[in-house]
Amino acid sequence: MTTRNPARRALRDVVFVEGVRTPFGKARPDGLYAETRADDLVVKAVRELLRRHPELPGERVDEVAIAATTQQGDQGLTLGRTVGMLAGLPQTVPGFAIDRMCAGAMTAVTTTAAGIATGSADVVIAGGVEHMGRHPMGFDADPNPRFLSERLVDPEALNMGVTAENLHDKFPHLTKERADAYAVNSQAKYAKAVANGDVGPELVPVAVRSAEQGWGLATADELPRPGTTVEGIANLKTPFRPGGRVTAGNASPLTDGATAALLASGDTAAELGLPVAMRLVSSAFAGVDPSIMGYGPVPATDKALAQAGLTIDDIGLFEINEAFAVQVLSFLDHYGIADDDERVNPYGGAIAMGHPLASSGVRLMTQLAHQFAKHPEVRYGITTMCVGLGQGGTVIWENPHHADYSGHTAEQTSTATDEEN
């Protein structure tokens, strides 16, 4: 019997081609998407990606990974597969669903990226959707009673707002005043980004219908509060604790929305003529005490930096999900970064535009990609977020516009082809 030794495949560069998202809407009975299906939101995003890249044949897509935190109803039924079919991809294109709560889309990216790196896929679509108006976080969940009976977690750890209050307790110098000031700055940065056209190119218009008002077109985020002042949010209610510090003013609002991104191997991007917005350098997820869930980005970032052989000083841009202002402040404080550092969320964040849970990871990546194009002097950037039940996720990216970009280039493909010939 002959023993065969299959060829070992070298790891390949993974590149982020482009990301898009729907406008984000209020998760309320009168919100933008109150009468719109969740799966239709992400189908719209995927169709827009395909429309923007006619150079990509549909049959070249090897996988569709779509995340949702509450996988039921119109957010259930193996979203990656159903969304791919509804978006018009060939039936030969497989797909799957993912759940890592807030880091769902981020995990969809890192999971499919691993397949690209090892040669199992060339091109993938990864994204997420959350219709919190139809599917509130944790709705109809049945946590195992052992969590409480065996004291595996603090009972309050299952409430994300309470975990933010716990962060204020752990770091008393991260005061409500600092959280409010950070939140006001996020609103202002977002408003400036919209005015400058920095937020808008990634948005996918969505046709919406209301039984009372008829048809309309969602073209802008519904949640921002331009003109917010520290004085205006100083005395808002603290719903998670009497006399607490977390309010609707310094936390992300409940949100409906979807995102989708196109990723490819560097050589496939060169072959098909797909643009490269950034290269994935490293990624990591980490766990923390669920009662201080918001601290998760710190150990996740430490792991991702160690994998890449980088330090925090090498990072020139930060996209941090603003689930709560105090959660961002705890990250910045750990690394000695100022609350108002211009490298952090230059276009504002989730406090202003919203946080549709499982879709937010790709929103962070899309914004970082836009910033890379405007800042060729920055070589590395980070997308990071806290995750429910005590986790954090971080992805480090390299800017292809930087003079020392180390990733795959079209010139390398041409050279390799010439050498083969």
PDB file of C-alpha atoms in Angstrom, residues 24-36 130-136 209-210 213 222-225 248 253-257:
ATOM      1  CA  PHE A  24     -28.967  51.860  12.316  1.00  0.00           C
ATOM      2  CA  GLY A  25     -32.476  52.299  13.709  1.00  0.00           C
ATOM      3  CA  LYS A  26     -34.115  52.602  17.094  1.00  0.00           C
ATOM      4  CA  ALA A  27     -35.226  49.271  18.522  1.00  0.00           C
ATOM      5  CA  ARG A  28     -38.715  50.548  19.279  1.00  0.00           C
ATOM      6  CA  PRO A  29     -42.235  50.037  17.952  1.00  0.00           C
ATOM      7  CA  ASP A  30     -41.871  53.319  16.072  1.00  0.00           C
ATOM      8  CA  GLY A  31     -38.286  52.710  14.919  1.00  0.00           C
ATOM      9  CA  LEU A  32     -37.067  52.614  11.318  1.00  0.00           C
ATOM     10  CA  TYR A  33     -37.218  48.842  11.046  1.00  0.00           C
ATOM     11  CA  ALA A  34     -40.169  48.030  13.294  1.00  0.00           C
ATOM     12  CA  GLU A  35     -41.933  46.324  10.357  1.00  0.00           C
ATOM     13  CA  THR A  36     -38.820  45.056   8.544  1.00  0.00           C
ATOM     14  CA  GLU A 130     -29.527  42.303  15.316  1.00  0.00           C
ATOM     15  CA  HIS A 131     -33.138  43.382  15.359  1.00  0.00           C
ATOM     16  CA  MET A 132     -33.367  44.208  19.048  1.00  0.00           C
ATOM     17  CA  GLY A 133     -36.836  45.613  18.549  1.00  0.00           C
ATOM     18  CA  ARG A 134     -38.085  42.131  17.640  1.00  0.00           C
ATOM     19  CA  HIS A 135     -35.548  40.096  19.586  1.00  0.00           C
ATOM     20  CA  PRO A 136     -34.435  41.751  22.833  1.00  0.00           C
ATOM     21  CA  ARG A 209     -42.632  50.044   5.249  1.00  0.00           C
ATOM     22  CA  SER A 210     -44.989  51.264   7.919  1.00  0.00           C
ATOM     23  CA  GLN A 213     -47.084  55.811   6.960  1.00  0.00           C
ATOM     24  CA  GLU A 222     -31.768  57.198  13.473  1.00  0.00           C
ATOM     25  CA  LEU A 223     -30.129  57.228  16.904  1.00  0.00           C
ATOM     26  CA  PRO A 224     -27.567  60.085  17.102  1.00  0.00           C
ATOM     27  CA  ARG A 225     -28.299  63.066  19.328  1.00  0.00           C
ATOM     28  CA  ALA A 248     -28.925  56.456  28.557  1.00  0.00           C
ATOM     29  CA  PRO A 253     -28.913  52.619  22.787  1.00  0.00           C
ATOM     30  CA  LEU A 254     -30.916  49.539  21.816  1.00  0.00           C
ATOM     31  CA  THR A 255     -30.478  49.232  18.066  1.00  0.00           C
ATOM     32  CA  ASP A 256     -31.625  47.450  14.905  1.00  0.00           C
ATOM     33  CA  GLY A 257     -29.168  47.018  12.025  1.00  0.00           C
TER      34      GLY A 257
END
